[in-house]
Amino acid sequence: MRFSIYRFDPDADANPYMKDYDVELEAGDKMLLDALILIKAQDDSLSLRKSCREGVCGSDAMNINGRNGLACITPLSALKEPIELLPLPGLPVIRDLVVDMEPFFRQYRSIRPYLINNDPPPETERLQSPEERAELDGLYECILCACCTTACPSFWWNPDKFVGPAGLLQAWRFISDSRDQATSERLDDLEDPYRLFRCHSIMNCVDVCPKELNPTEAIGKIKAMMVRRKI
Amino acid sequence: MEKRKFDVAIIGAGGAGMRAALQLSTAGCNVAVLTKVFPTRSHTVAAQGGITAALGNVTEDDWLWHMYDTVKGSDYLGDQDAIEYMCRMGPQVVYEMEHFGLPFSRLQNGKIYQRPFGGQSRNFGGDQATRTCAAADRTGHAVLHTLYQKNIQAKTHFFVEYMAIDLVRDGEGRVLGVIALDMEKGEPLLVEARATLLATGGAGRIFHASTNAFINTGDGLGMASRSGIPLEDMEFWQFHPTGVAGAGILISEGVRGEGGYLVNSAGERFMERYAPHAKDLAGRDVVARAIAIEIHEGRGCGKNRDHVLLKLDHIGREVILDKLPGIREIAMKFAHVDPLDSPIPVVPTAHYMMGGIPTHYRGQVVVPAKTGPEEAVQGLYAIGECACVSVHGANRLGGNSLLDLLVFGRAAADHIVEYLKENPTSPPVPKGGLDLALSRLARWERPDGEERVADIYRDMQKIMQSHCGVFRRAEVLEEGLQKLLEVRQRLDRAAISDHSRVFNTARIEALELDNLMEVAFATIRSAIERTESRGAHARDDHPERDDENWLKHTLAYSDGTIDYKPVRLKPLSVPSFPPKTRTY
C-alpha cells in the first residue's frame, strides 16, 4: 500500500514536506495504525503519538485523506490510496504528525470541567435516577482526541477565544448533571460573543467524531437554555 | 541541566497517580506529576467492567466477604493485611469518586449500579455476589477523566510528555527525585523531591499478544530494578480469558457478569465442566486455563480452531445497549461481529501484572534489610499496577485493580503527608547521582549499530509469548531464558537512526525497551524457580500448589539473584484466612 505522510522536524528541516512510503500489507481487517507501525519499523524517525490502540485514549488523532480520525480504529480497507496523512489542522506542529494540543486543552480547562456541588457530601453516594444519569450519555464518553475541535473553522479562526466543540460538549455534560450546582455560573461564563456563539452549526464536529458524539446538539441545548433563562 | 524542586514527584498520571496527586494537592503539598502521555491517555482509560467494593446496593454484602474472595482469588499468596485494608476501604473510596462526579450507572433507587463479577461470593464461598460498581462498560474512562478533572480544580502541576528515566539516590539509599526527559525539547530535567511516588502502571508489552496499551512498558519497574530494588512475584501474570482473537483488545468480564458465557466448537458451555458452581464467573486464571485446554484438545472455533466464542445475544438488546455499549463497539470494529446477534471470538490474552515493586499497605517501597525482615526505602513509594503490595497475590479478581488504584493512591498520599512532616529538608544530590540516567540517554546517541530496536522488541515479545504463557514447564522456560539472553546481547549492539532532539519517539521506544527487558528477565527467572502451580503460574511439570515450600513471595534482582520473603497471613484486625483447596 502507498502512503504519503507529512514530515517536519524543526531540528533538521527548513520546511515541511510530504514523504511517500510503500508497505507490503494486505488491508484485510487491519487498521491504519497497524500500517503506521510497519512504516515506523522501516523509518524510526517518523513521530506520532499512540497508546491504547482501541479508540479510547484519543492519542492518535490525525488528518486521514482530508478527514480527522483516529488511526487505530480507521480500517485500511476504507481508505483510498495513496493514503495521505497530515497532522490535525489548526494546531501548531511540533514534529511530523505530533501537534501541540495545548490550545485545545486550555479551552477544555476553561469550562471548569469538574462537578461543582457545595453541599457537604453524604456518607454514601448522592442519589441520581437512571433517567437523570441517562442525560449524561453521549457526553461523558468524550476522549479528548480533538478531532472535532480541529475540524471546526470557527476554532481555526479563534482558537484563543472560541471554546470549540469538545469543550462545549463537556460544558453541557456538567450543566446536564443533576448533581452539579453551577449551571448559572456556567451559562454566565459562556454568554460571550466568542466562547459559545462562534459556533455556526457547520457540524464538521459531528461528522468526524470517532465516538459518534454530537457536540452541535449539545451547543444547541446550551443556547436554548440561555434563551429560556432570559424570558 | 534544568532543575525543579517539589515536595512530591509522582511518576505516572493514571488512576493511581492522579488519585494520590489529588489527595496531596488537597492537603496543600507542592506536587509535580510527570507523565509520558497526556493524563487521559493513561491505560486506566481502558478498564471496562468496574470497581469492586462491598456497597451492598443489589444484594446484601460485607467487606469481609470481599476480603475472603480476594484472599482465595490470590490463591493465598496475597498479603492479608493489605487485602483487609483494601476491602475495608472499598466503599469509602467509591463513594468519594461518586462525590467527585464520576458518572456511575444507576439502579432504579438512584444508588450506584453493581454487577456480578468473577470470583465473587456471599458469606465466604456461598452464592454469587453482585459487587462491582460500574459506569456502563467504560468505568476506567470515567475514573480517569473524573480524577483528571478534579486535579484541574486542585491545580495540580502536570509535566505532560516527560518520560522518567531513572531514580536519583544518595549513598544511604534515600531517593532524592528523578531524572526525566522532556520529550518535546529532548532535554533532561532533574526533579528533586522529598518523596517520589512511582505510579507507572503495567508492562504487558513484554508479551506479543496483550490487552495492554503501547505505553505499558514497566518504566517504574525498570527504574526500581536498575537502582537495586528487587521486583516481587513477577512470575504471576494474568491472562484475561477474553481478548478479541487476533486483535488482543479486552472484552470485559462484565459481559459474563451480565449473563454471557463461553462456548466451544461443539456449542458446549464448557465452563460447567471446569467450575461447576461458579461456571463462567470462576477466577480468571481458572477460566483462561479452561479455554487454553479446550483449544489445545481440538475444540476451538474458527477455521484454525484457535479461539472460543463468547455468547451474549441471549442477554437481550436492552442490556447490551445500556450496559455494554463499548463492548459492542469493540466487537464490531475489531471482530466484525455485532454481539446483538453473533458471539465474539475470544482467546486468553496477557492482561495484568500481579507482581511489581514491593511495598507495604501504606505505599512505601520495602526491601530486605540487613537486620530484621524488611525496611522502607526512604523517600520512595509505589502504587497501582507497578507495585506489589500484595493484594492480588497469584491471581487478581476482576474489579480489584481499579479499587487498588484508588485505595492505595489515597493511602500512599496520606503516608507521604506524614513522611514530609518528619523529613522537612532534603539531602543534597551527591556527585555522580545522575550518572546512570545520563548514560542511558547518551547510549542512544550512538550513530550506528547493526541491530534495530523494533526487531529486538518484537523478538523479546515472541519469546515471552511462546516460553512464558498460560502453561509453563522447566525446559521451555529455560530455553526462553537463553533466547532472552541472546536478544539482550543484540540490544547492546543496537542503535536508532533518529537523532533529532524534538519529540524523538525512536529514542523513547528504545528507553522503554530497556525497561521491558528488566521486566521480562525478572518474569522468566522467577517462573523458572517456582516449581509449583499457584494462581496464574501454571507449571505442567509441577501441577499442584505446594504450600509447604512455596507459600512465599519471590524477589528478583536485576543481577539475576532470586530471594524470597514470607506471605503476610495475619490481617490487621480480623482472623486470618488460612490456605485451603481452591475450587469454584
PDB file of N, CA and C in Angstrom, chain B residues 260-342:
ATOM      1  N   GLY B 260     -23.452 -13.360  29.904  1.00  0.00           N
ATOM      2  CA  GLY B 260     -22.811 -14.001  28.750  1.00  0.00           C
ATOM      3  C   GLY B 260     -22.056 -15.251  29.179  1.00  0.00           C
ATOM      4  N   TYR B 261     -21.790 -16.171  28.232  1.00  0.00           N
ATOM      5  CA  TYR B 261     -20.982 -17.343  28.569  1.00  0.00           C
ATOM      6  C   TYR B 261     -20.189 -17.830  27.365  1.00  0.00           C
ATOM      7  N   LEU B 262     -19.204 -18.700  27.679  1.00  0.00           N
ATOM      8  CA  LEU B 262     -18.268 -19.184  26.662  1.00  0.00           C
ATOM      9  C   LEU B 262     -18.749 -20.513  26.092  1.00  0.00           C
ATOM     10  N   VAL B 263     -18.567 -20.698  24.784  1.00  0.00           N
ATOM     11  CA  VAL B 263     -18.875 -21.986  24.169  1.00  0.00           C
ATOM     12  C   VAL B 263     -17.714 -22.424  23.282  1.00  0.00           C
ATOM     13  N   ASN B 264     -17.568 -23.758  23.139  1.00  0.00           N
ATOM     14  CA  ASN B 264     -16.539 -24.320  22.268  1.00  0.00           C
ATOM     15  C   ASN B 264     -17.135 -24.673  20.898  1.00  0.00           C
ATOM     16  N   SER B 265     -16.349 -25.391  20.086  1.00  0.00           N
ATOM     17  CA  SER B 265     -16.798 -25.659  18.714  1.00  0.00           C
ATOM     18  C   SER B 265     -18.044 -26.532  18.673  1.00  0.00           C
ATOM     19  N   ALA B 266     -18.286 -27.297  19.758  1.00  0.00           N
ATOM     20  CA  ALA B 266     -19.493 -28.133  19.795  1.00  0.00           C
ATOM     21  C   ALA B 266     -20.690 -27.344  20.312  1.00  0.00           C
ATOM     22  N   GLY B 267     -20.479 -26.068  20.582  1.00  0.00           N
ATOM     23  CA  GLY B 267     -21.565 -25.267  21.143  1.00  0.00           C
ATOM     24  C   GLY B 267     -21.782 -25.536  22.625  1.00  0.00           C
ATOM     25  N   GLU B 268     -20.830 -26.233  23.231  1.00  0.00           N
ATOM     26  CA  GLU B 268     -20.969 -26.607  24.641  1.00  0.00           C
ATOM     27  C   GLU B 268     -20.536 -25.462  25.559  1.00  0.00           C
ATOM     28  N   ARG B 269     -21.306 -25.236  26.615  1.00  0.00           N
ATOM     29  CA  ARG B 269     -20.905 -24.268  27.648  1.00  0.00           C
ATOM     30  C   ARG B 269     -19.912 -24.979  28.569  1.00  0.00           C
ATOM     31  N   PHE B 270     -18.641 -24.976  28.132  1.00  0.00           N
ATOM     32  CA  PHE B 270     -17.657 -25.878  28.741  1.00  0.00           C
ATOM     33  C   PHE B 270     -17.255 -25.512  30.166  1.00  0.00           C
ATOM     34  N   MET B 271     -17.473 -24.264  30.586  1.00  0.00           N
ATOM     35  CA  MET B 271     -17.064 -23.906  31.958  1.00  0.00           C
ATOM     36  C   MET B 271     -17.835 -24.707  33.000  1.00  0.00           C
ATOM     37  N   GLU B 272     -18.973 -25.263  32.626  1.00  0.00           N
ATOM     38  CA  GLU B 272     -19.725 -26.103  33.574  1.00  0.00           C
ATOM     39  C   GLU B 272     -18.900 -27.311  34.015  1.00  0.00           C
ATOM     40  N   ARG B 273     -17.995 -27.758  33.135  1.00  0.00           N
ATOM     41  CA  ARG B 273     -17.139 -28.898  33.480  1.00  0.00           C
ATOM     42  C   ARG B 273     -15.996 -28.483  34.403  1.00  0.00           C
ATOM     43  N   TYR B 274     -15.457 -27.279  34.184  1.00  0.00           N
ATOM     44  CA  TYR B 274     -14.266 -26.860  34.925  1.00  0.00           C
ATOM     45  C   TYR B 274     -14.600 -26.232  36.280  1.00  0.00           C
ATOM     46  N   ALA B 275     -15.742 -25.543  36.355  1.00  0.00           N
ATOM     47  CA  ALA B 275     -16.129 -24.839  37.588  1.00  0.00           C
ATOM     48  C   ALA B 275     -17.636 -24.998  37.755  1.00  0.00           C
ATOM     49  N   PRO B 276     -18.066 -26.148  38.270  1.00  0.00           N
ATOM     50  CA  PRO B 276     -19.498 -26.472  38.287  1.00  0.00           C
ATOM     51  C   PRO B 276     -20.344 -25.439  39.039  1.00  0.00           C
ATOM     52  N   HIS B 277     -19.771 -24.787  40.017  1.00  0.00           N
ATOM     53  CA  HIS B 277     -20.535 -23.857  40.846  1.00  0.00           C
ATOM     54  C   HIS B 277     -20.545 -22.450  40.221  1.00  0.00           C
ATOM     55  N   ALA B 278     -19.363 -21.888  40.011  1.00  0.00           N
ATOM     56  CA  ALA B 278     -19.273 -20.508  39.508  1.00  0.00           C
ATOM     57  C   ALA B 278     -19.325 -20.440  37.985  1.00  0.00           C
ATOM     58  N   LYS B 279     -19.078 -21.526  37.305  1.00  0.00           N
ATOM     59  CA  LYS B 279     -19.074 -21.605  35.838  1.00  0.00           C
ATOM     60  C   LYS B 279     -18.221 -20.495  35.213  1.00  0.00           C
ATOM     61  N   ASP B 280     -18.829 -19.647  34.362  1.00  0.00           N
ATOM     62  CA  ASP B 280     -18.060 -18.635  33.635  1.00  0.00           C
ATOM     63  C   ASP B 280     -17.535 -17.524  34.544  1.00  0.00           C
ATOM     64  N   LEU B 281     -18.011 -17.492  35.792  1.00  0.00           N
ATOM     65  CA  LEU B 281     -17.523 -16.467  36.717  1.00  0.00           C
ATOM     66  C   LEU B 281     -16.573 -17.050  37.760  1.00  0.00           C
ATOM     67  N   ALA B 282     -15.836 -18.098  37.389  1.00  0.00           N
ATOM     68  CA  ALA B 282     -14.729 -18.581  38.218  1.00  0.00           C
ATOM     69  C   ALA B 282     -13.580 -17.574  38.124  1.00  0.00           C
ATOM     70  N   GLY B 283     -12.510 -17.799  38.892  1.00  0.00           N
ATOM     71  CA  GLY B 283     -11.338 -16.925  38.822  1.00  0.00           C
ATOM     72  C   GLY B 283     -10.804 -16.864  37.396  1.00  0.00           C
ATOM     73  N   ARG B 284     -10.191 -15.740  37.036  1.00  0.00           N
ATOM     74  CA  ARG B 284      -9.723 -15.555  35.659  1.00  0.00           C
ATOM     75  C   ARG B 284      -8.694 -16.594  35.252  1.00  0.00           C
ATOM     76  N   ASP B 285      -7.812 -16.959  36.203  1.00  0.00           N
ATOM     77  CA  ASP B 285      -6.797 -17.965  35.879  1.00  0.00           C
ATOM     78  C   ASP B 285      -7.468 -19.282  35.508  1.00  0.00           C
ATOM     79  N   VAL B 286      -8.533 -19.626  36.242  1.00  0.00           N
ATOM     80  CA  VAL B 286      -9.248 -20.883  36.003  1.00  0.00           C
ATOM     81  C   VAL B 286      -9.910 -20.863  34.617  1.00  0.00           C
ATOM     82  N   VAL B 287     -10.572 -19.753  34.291  1.00  0.00           N
ATOM     83  CA  VAL B 287     -11.271 -19.661  33.003  1.00  0.00           C
ATOM     84  C   VAL B 287     -10.256 -19.629  31.847  1.00  0.00           C
ATOM     85  N   ALA B 288      -9.168 -18.886  32.020  1.00  0.00           N
ATOM     86  CA  ALA B 288      -8.160 -18.802  30.952  1.00  0.00           C
ATOM     87  C   ALA B 288      -7.559 -20.183  30.660  1.00  0.00           C
ATOM     88  N   ARG B 289      -7.281 -20.954  31.715  1.00  0.00           N
ATOM     89  CA  ARG B 289      -6.720 -22.293  31.506  1.00  0.00           C
ATOM     90  C   ARG B 289      -7.737 -23.212  30.824  1.00  0.00           C
ATOM     91  N   ALA B 290      -8.997 -23.080  31.226  1.00  0.00           N
ATOM     92  CA  ALA B 290     -10.034 -23.920  30.613  1.00  0.00           C
ATOM     93  C   ALA B 290     -10.099 -23.650  29.106  1.00  0.00           C
ATOM     94  N   ILE B 291     -10.053 -22.391  28.715  1.00  0.00           N
ATOM     95  CA  ILE B 291     -10.099 -22.053  27.283  1.00  0.00           C
ATOM     96  C   ILE B 291      -8.874 -22.634  26.581  1.00  0.00           C
ATOM     97  N   ALA B 292      -7.691 -22.463  27.213  1.00  0.00           N
ATOM     98  CA  ALA B 292      -6.454 -22.971  26.602  1.00  0.00           C
ATOM     99  C   ALA B 292      -6.542 -24.486  26.405  1.00  0.00           C
ATOM    100  N   ILE B 293      -7.139 -25.188  27.361  1.00  0.00           N
ATOM    101  CA  ILE B 293      -7.273 -26.646  27.243  1.00  0.00           C
ATOM    102  C   ILE B 293      -8.258 -27.004  26.124  1.00  0.00           C
ATOM    103  N   GLU B 294      -9.393 -26.306  26.073  1.00  0.00           N
ATOM    104  CA  GLU B 294     -10.378 -26.566  25.007  1.00  0.00           C
ATOM    105  C   GLU B 294      -9.724 -26.425  23.630  1.00  0.00           C
ATOM    106  N   ILE B 295      -8.955 -25.353  23.463  1.00  0.00           N
ATOM    107  CA  ILE B 295      -8.298 -25.113  22.169  1.00  0.00           C
ATOM    108  C   ILE B 295      -7.248 -26.192  21.906  1.00  0.00           C
ATOM    109  N   HIS B 296      -6.453 -26.489  22.944  1.00  0.00           N
ATOM    110  CA  HIS B 296      -5.383 -27.478  22.808  1.00  0.00           C
ATOM    111  C   HIS B 296      -5.949 -28.852  22.439  1.00  0.00           C
ATOM    112  N   GLU B 297      -7.112 -29.187  22.980  1.00  0.00           N
ATOM    113  CA  GLU B 297      -7.702 -30.508  22.725  1.00  0.00           C
ATOM    114  C   GLU B 297      -8.584 -30.530  21.488  1.00  0.00           C
ATOM    115  N   GLY B 298      -8.510 -29.479  20.686  1.00  0.00           N
ATOM    116  CA  GLY B 298      -9.169 -29.500  19.374  1.00  0.00           C
ATOM    117  C   GLY B 298     -10.611 -29.028  19.369  1.00  0.00           C
ATOM    118  N   ARG B 299     -11.067 -28.427  20.465  1.00  0.00           N
ATOM    119  CA  ARG B 299     -12.446 -27.963  20.496  1.00  0.00           C
ATOM    120  C   ARG B 299     -12.551 -26.448  20.318  1.00  0.00           C
ATOM    121  N   GLY B 300     -11.495 -25.869  19.711  1.00  0.00           N
ATOM    122  CA  GLY B 300     -11.542 -24.439  19.413  1.00  0.00           C
ATOM    123  C   GLY B 300     -12.433 -24.168  18.209  1.00  0.00           C
ATOM    124  N   CYS B 301     -12.767 -22.897  18.004  1.00  0.00           N
ATOM    125  CA  CYS B 301     -13.663 -22.499  16.916  1.00  0.00           C
ATOM    126  C   CYS B 301     -12.858 -21.850  15.785  1.00  0.00           C
ATOM    127  N   GLY B 302     -13.550 -21.615  14.675  1.00  0.00           N
ATOM    128  CA  GLY B 302     -12.927 -20.958  13.529  1.00  0.00           C
ATOM    129  C   GLY B 302     -12.161 -21.953  12.678  1.00  0.00           C
ATOM    130  N   LYS B 303     -11.689 -21.508  11.501  1.00  0.00           N
ATOM    131  CA  LYS B 303     -11.064 -22.470  10.596  1.00  0.00           C
ATOM    132  C   LYS B 303      -9.728 -22.987  11.143  1.00  0.00           C
ATOM    133  N   ASN B 304      -9.092 -22.197  12.002  1.00  0.00           N
ATOM    134  CA  ASN B 304      -7.860 -22.692  12.635  1.00  0.00           C
ATOM    135  C   ASN B 304      -8.109 -23.272  14.028  1.00  0.00           C
ATOM    136  N   ARG B 305      -9.331 -23.331  14.438  1.00  0.00           N
ATOM    137  CA  ARG B 305      -9.698 -23.859  15.770  1.00  0.00           C
ATOM    138  C   ARG B 305      -8.844 -23.223  16.863  1.00  0.00           C
ATOM    139  N   ASP B 306      -8.668 -21.899  16.765  1.00  0.00           N
ATOM    140  CA  ASP B 306      -7.728 -21.231  17.667  1.00  0.00           C
ATOM    141  C   ASP B 306      -8.386 -20.252  18.627  1.00  0.00           C
ATOM    142  N   HIS B 307      -9.687 -20.325  18.778  1.00  0.00           N
ATOM    143  CA  HIS B 307     -10.350 -19.454  19.752  1.00  0.00           C
ATOM    144  C   HIS B 307     -11.657 -20.108  20.211  1.00  0.00           C
ATOM    145  N   VAL B 308     -12.308 -19.522  21.208  1.00  0.00           N
ATOM    146  CA  VAL B 308     -13.653 -19.960  21.584  1.00  0.00           C
ATOM    147  C   VAL B 308     -14.596 -18.768  21.384  1.00  0.00           C
ATOM    148  N   LEU B 309     -15.881 -18.986  21.631  1.00  0.00           N
ATOM    149  CA  LEU B 309     -16.852 -17.922  21.378  1.00  0.00           C
ATOM    150  C   LEU B 309     -17.499 -17.455  22.675  1.00  0.00           C
ATOM    151  N   LEU B 310     -17.665 -16.140  22.767  1.00  0.00           N
ATOM    152  CA  LEU B 310     -18.337 -15.534  23.915  1.00  0.00           C
ATOM    153  C   LEU B 310     -19.737 -15.125  23.456  1.00  0.00           C
ATOM    154  N   LYS B 311     -20.714 -15.864  23.965  1.00  0.00           N
ATOM    155  CA  LYS B 311     -22.090 -15.669  23.508  1.00  0.00           C
ATOM    156  C   LYS B 311     -22.821 -14.716  24.451  1.00  0.00           C
ATOM    157  N   LEU B 312     -23.469 -13.707  23.902  1.00  0.00           N
ATOM    158  CA  LEU B 312     -24.208 -12.779  24.767  1.00  0.00           C
ATOM    159  C   LEU B 312     -25.511 -12.292  24.157  1.00  0.00           C
ATOM    160  N   ASP B 313     -25.834 -12.744  22.939  1.00  0.00           N
ATOM    161  CA  ASP B 313     -27.075 -12.247  22.318  1.00  0.00           C
ATOM    162  C   ASP B 313     -28.310 -12.543  23.182  1.00  0.00           C
ATOM    163  N   HIS B 314     -28.240 -13.657  23.966  1.00  0.00           N
ATOM    164  CA  HIS B 314     -29.402 -14.049  24.775  1.00  0.00           C
ATOM    165  C   HIS B 314     -29.671 -13.108  25.935  1.00  0.00           C
ATOM    166  N   ILE B 315     -28.710 -12.222  26.297  1.00  0.00           N
ATOM    167  CA  ILE B 315     -28.966 -11.346  27.453  1.00  0.00           C
ATOM    168  C   ILE B 315     -29.854 -10.162  27.060  1.00  0.00           C
ATOM    169  N   GLY B 316     -30.075 -10.001  25.764  1.00  0.00           N
ATOM    170  CA  GLY B 316     -31.070  -9.022  25.333  1.00  0.00           C
ATOM    171  C   GLY B 316     -30.464  -7.714  24.857  1.00  0.00           C
ATOM    172  N   ARG B 317     -31.111  -7.166  23.862  1.00  0.00           N
ATOM    173  CA  ARG B 317     -30.704  -5.932  23.229  1.00  0.00           C
ATOM    174  C   ARG B 317     -30.563  -4.779  24.232  1.00  0.00           C
ATOM    175  N   GLU B 318     -31.544  -4.666  25.127  1.00  0.00           N
ATOM    176  CA  GLU B 318     -31.542  -3.541  26.071  1.00  0.00           C
ATOM    177  C   GLU B 318     -30.304  -3.558  26.962  1.00  0.00           C
ATOM    178  N   VAL B 319     -29.987  -4.738  27.511  1.00  0.00           N
ATOM    179  CA  VAL B 319     -28.833  -4.838  28.417  1.00  0.00           C
ATOM    180  C   VAL B 319     -27.556  -4.517  27.649  1.00  0.00           C
ATOM    181  N   ILE B 320     -27.435  -5.040  26.431  1.00  0.00           N
ATOM    182  CA  ILE B 320     -26.215  -4.789  25.656  1.00  0.00           C
ATOM    183  C   ILE B 320     -26.081  -3.299  25.348  1.00  0.00           C
ATOM    184  N   LEU B 321     -27.153  -2.681  24.898  1.00  0.00           N
ATOM    185  CA  LEU B 321     -27.064  -1.265  24.526  1.00  0.00           C
ATOM    186  C   LEU B 321     -26.860  -0.368  25.739  1.00  0.00           C
ATOM    187  N   ASP B 322     -27.442  -0.738  26.871  1.00  0.00           N
ATOM    188  CA  ASP B 322     -27.374   0.129  28.041  1.00  0.00           C
ATOM    189  C   ASP B 322     -26.125  -0.132  28.880  1.00  0.00           C
ATOM    190  N   LYS B 323     -25.750  -1.402  29.046  1.00  0.00           N
ATOM    191  CA  LYS B 323     -24.678  -1.720  29.987  1.00  0.00           C
ATOM    192  C   LYS B 323     -23.371  -2.125  29.304  1.00  0.00           C
ATOM    193  N   LEU B 324     -23.420  -2.509  28.014  1.00  0.00           N
ATOM    194  CA  LEU B 324     -22.200  -2.959  27.336  1.00  0.00           C
ATOM    195  C   LEU B 324     -22.006  -2.273  25.973  1.00  0.00           C
ATOM    196  N   PRO B 325     -22.252  -0.972  25.890  1.00  0.00           N
ATOM    197  CA  PRO B 325     -22.154  -0.314  24.580  1.00  0.00           C
ATOM    198  C   PRO B 325     -20.728  -0.294  24.019  1.00  0.00           C
ATOM    199  N   GLY B 326     -19.749  -0.152  24.917  1.00  0.00           N
ATOM    200  CA  GLY B 326     -18.355  -0.104  24.463  1.00  0.00           C
ATOM    201  C   GLY B 326     -17.893  -1.448  23.931  1.00  0.00           C
ATOM    202  N   ILE B 327     -18.389  -2.528  24.547  1.00  0.00           N
ATOM    203  CA  ILE B 327     -18.063  -3.880  24.091  1.00  0.00           C
ATOM    204  C   ILE B 327     -18.622  -4.095  22.682  1.00  0.00           C
ATOM    205  N   ARG B 328     -19.845  -3.628  22.480  1.00  0.00           N
ATOM    206  CA  ARG B 328     -20.443  -3.782  21.150  1.00  0.00           C
ATOM    207  C   ARG B 328     -19.603  -3.038  20.114  1.00  0.00           C
ATOM    208  N   GLU B 329     -19.169  -1.826  20.479  1.00  0.00           N
ATOM    209  CA  GLU B 329     -18.348  -1.019  19.568  1.00  0.00           C
ATOM    210  C   GLU B 329     -17.046  -1.765  19.225  1.00  0.00           C
ATOM    211  N   ILE B 330     -16.389  -2.314  20.249  1.00  0.00           N
ATOM    212  CA  ILE B 330     -15.124  -3.029  20.024  1.00  0.00           C
ATOM    213  C   ILE B 330     -15.360  -4.273  19.163  1.00  0.00           C
ATOM    214  N   ALA B 331     -16.413  -5.033  19.475  1.00  0.00           N
ATOM    215  CA  ALA B 331     -16.690  -6.268  18.726  1.00  0.00           C
ATOM    216  C   ALA B 331     -16.938  -5.957  17.254  1.00  0.00           C
ATOM    217  N   MET B 332     -17.670  -4.883  17.001  1.00  0.00           N
ATOM    218  CA  MET B 332     -17.977  -4.545  15.609  1.00  0.00           C
ATOM    219  C   MET B 332     -16.727  -4.070  14.876  1.00  0.00           C
ATOM    220  N   LYS B 333     -15.884  -3.275  15.552  1.00  0.00           N
ATOM    221  CA  LYS B 333     -14.696  -2.731  14.879  1.00  0.00           C
ATOM    222  C   LYS B 333     -13.594  -3.770  14.716  1.00  0.00           C
ATOM    223  N   PHE B 334     -13.360  -4.580  15.775  1.00  0.00           N
ATOM    224  CA  PHE B 334     -12.176  -5.439  15.758  1.00  0.00           C
ATOM    225  C   PHE B 334     -12.476  -6.908  15.470  1.00  0.00           C
ATOM    226  N   ALA B 335     -13.725  -7.339  15.672  1.00  0.00           N
ATOM    227  CA  ALA B 335     -14.046  -8.744  15.385  1.00  0.00           C
ATOM    228  C   ALA B 335     -15.089  -8.842  14.277  1.00  0.00           C
ATOM    229  N   HIS B 336     -15.579  -7.698  13.828  1.00  0.00           N
ATOM    230  CA  HIS B 336     -16.548  -7.646  12.730  1.00  0.00           C
ATOM    231  C   HIS B 336     -17.793  -8.479  13.010  1.00  0.00           C
ATOM    232  N   VAL B 337     -18.201  -8.493  14.264  1.00  0.00           N
ATOM    233  CA  VAL B 337     -19.477  -9.135  14.603  1.00  0.00           C
ATOM    234  C   VAL B 337     -20.295  -8.163  15.451  1.00  0.00           C
ATOM    235  N   ASP B 338     -21.596  -8.241  15.312  1.00  0.00           N
ATOM    236  CA  ASP B 338     -22.472  -7.455  16.170  1.00  0.00           C
ATOM    237  C   ASP B 338     -23.003  -8.385  17.257  1.00  0.00           C
ATOM    238  N   PRO B 339     -22.568  -8.159  18.511  1.00  0.00           N
ATOM    239  CA  PRO B 339     -22.952  -9.079  19.582  1.00  0.00           C
ATOM    240  C   PRO B 339     -24.458  -9.125  19.847  1.00  0.00           C
ATOM    241  N   LEU B 340     -25.225  -8.227  19.253  1.00  0.00           N
ATOM    242  CA  LEU B 340     -26.683  -8.333  19.395  1.00  0.00           C
ATOM    243  C   LEU B 340     -27.170  -9.648  18.808  1.00  0.00           C
ATOM    244  N   ASP B 341     -26.451 -10.151  17.777  1.00  0.00           N
ATOM    245  CA  ASP B 341     -26.885 -11.428  17.212  1.00  0.00           C
ATOM    246  C   ASP B 341     -25.780 -12.460  17.011  1.00  0.00           C
ATOM    247  N   SER B 342     -24.497 -12.090  17.194  1.00  0.00           N
ATOM    248  CA  SER B 342     -23.412 -13.068  16.964  1.00  0.00           C
ATOM    249  C   SER B 342     -22.454 -13.102  18.153  1.00  0.00           C
TER     250      SER B 342
END
